[in-house]
């Protein structure tokens, strides 16, 4: 009936304006707490010296773009996934390939190492996240033991085990994140709120409790309570897709990298953005970010093939690393902070120290 | 978000109310604490310590290796 349609439009309009007014109030509340700036407080901090960071290992073997990688807790094994459908486990120290599995789909956009080091998870255009136990028995076919855990209605963009091998958190092009029980494949919690594809996620360090942060094509970074499924905080300051989010080591902040060519730092306790890492000369998107052990350095991989190293406190770039011959798509610091690994569309991974 | 319907918009409004209720703290408290956390961690950060770098497993110790 025509009158029902009219009523629905009025409700939608009034809800939209209520949302706008709430957003306005949020900005007001945030502004009230803004009594100091990071760069002011950081003035008294000593500037960093020169850095010598070089490629120490190059991992060659993928037949196409490397899309994702993750470190094993043992600080030397690495899992990586590629557009060619292959997932490889490397001993990055010797550069030997220890395991390889071919996925039934191309564009394996996400992969993760289980905390025990005994399994890996991966997925992409198949819309699923699957877990593969790692076996050293040469007679066993890794693909035969595959376990399908997560099912989304669009591509899998990111996955991460929680602090055990038993649960996996996923992010998808379908606009949602979800928490799954690995053994049963059961959906434990889903997280709705992004207005477009979710591209990345990161779990809070275990000491800080049950939250995670996600970033998406809606330019929003959202912090979620894993138990209730509620969005606790949201930040909408980027001007384009957020490709990567990473918690600061203490859990009180997180960084993001975006197609708007900037990386940003958000203070979770003050509930606002506190720093922007950018330069006029940097015009290509940042695809992945990670912190050094102390949180003083932010490593960021870009679509212009470089890696920029930022002084988190001063906001300045301290180093620029060349080496990759195509976009840097993924970057993670090793568990003990002695090195970081980058993966690229040039088919290789590099370990830097 | 322009294409959202009434139920989705209701959820967005609920979520915003929840976010508004967050117990935020003053920057003059949180930022110095962030700084202190970093400064406490710097001695153990391999990238910020030339001494630690000497023992870094990824960095070759010398040009010769004993076979």
PDB file of C-alpha atoms in Angstrom, chain A residues 14-34 234 270-272, chain B residues 13 15-22 24:
ATOM      1  CA  UNK A  14      14.201   9.834  11.103  1.00  0.00           C
ATOM      2  CA  UNK A  15      16.594   6.989  11.936  1.00  0.00           C
ATOM      3  CA  UNK A  16      19.207   8.456   9.600  1.00  0.00           C
ATOM      4  CA  UNK A  17      18.945  11.842  11.228  1.00  0.00           C
ATOM      5  CA  UNK A  18      19.121  10.242  14.667  1.00  0.00           C
ATOM      6  CA  UNK A  19      22.301   8.459  13.555  1.00  0.00           C
ATOM      7  CA  UNK A  20      23.784  11.729  12.297  1.00  0.00           C
ATOM      8  CA  UNK A  21      23.003  13.496  15.560  1.00  0.00           C
ATOM      9  CA  UNK A  22      24.547  10.644  17.576  1.00  0.00           C
ATOM     10  CA  UNK A  23      27.691  10.857  15.424  1.00  0.00           C
ATOM     11  CA  UNK A  24      27.794  14.593  16.149  1.00  0.00           C
ATOM     12  CA  UNK A  25      27.537  13.920  19.898  1.00  0.00           C
ATOM     13  CA  UNK A  26      30.342  11.343  19.638  1.00  0.00           C
ATOM     14  CA  UNK A  27      32.620  13.943  18.047  1.00  0.00           C
ATOM     15  CA  UNK A  28      31.755  16.438  20.798  1.00  0.00           C
ATOM     16  CA  UNK A  29      32.517  13.939  23.557  1.00  0.00           C
ATOM     17  CA  UNK A  30      35.802  12.993  21.907  1.00  0.00           C
ATOM     18  CA  UNK A  31      36.827  16.627  21.449  1.00  0.00           C
ATOM     19  CA  UNK A  32      36.314  17.317  25.189  1.00  0.00           C
ATOM     20  CA  UNK A  33      39.140  14.934  26.072  1.00  0.00           C
ATOM     21  CA  UNK A  34      41.564  16.386  23.565  1.00  0.00           C
ATOM     22  CA  UNK A 234      34.294   3.032  15.618  1.00  0.00           C
ATOM     23  CA  UNK A 270      40.913   8.499  24.611  1.00  0.00           C
ATOM     24  CA  UNK A 271      38.738   7.150  21.775  1.00  0.00           C
ATOM     25  CA  UNK A 272      40.335   9.126  18.931  1.00  0.00           C
TER      26      UNK A 272
ATOM     27  CA  UNK B  13      21.485   3.778  15.863  1.00  0.00           C
ATOM     28  CA  UNK B  15      25.394   0.736  18.015  1.00  0.00           C
ATOM     29  CA  UNK B  16      26.038   4.494  18.044  1.00  0.00           C
ATOM     30  CA  UNK B  17      24.268   4.854  21.397  1.00  0.00           C
ATOM     31  CA  UNK B  18      26.450   2.061  22.769  1.00  0.00           C
ATOM     32  CA  UNK B  19      29.589   3.737  21.412  1.00  0.00           C
ATOM     33  CA  UNK B  20      28.549   7.076  22.930  1.00  0.00           C
ATOM     34  CA  UNK B  21      28.404   5.386  26.342  1.00  0.00           C
ATOM     35  CA  UNK B  22      32.087   4.391  26.150  1.00  0.00           C
ATOM     36  CA  UNK B  24      36.765   7.597  27.404  1.00  0.00           C
TER      37      UNK B  24
END
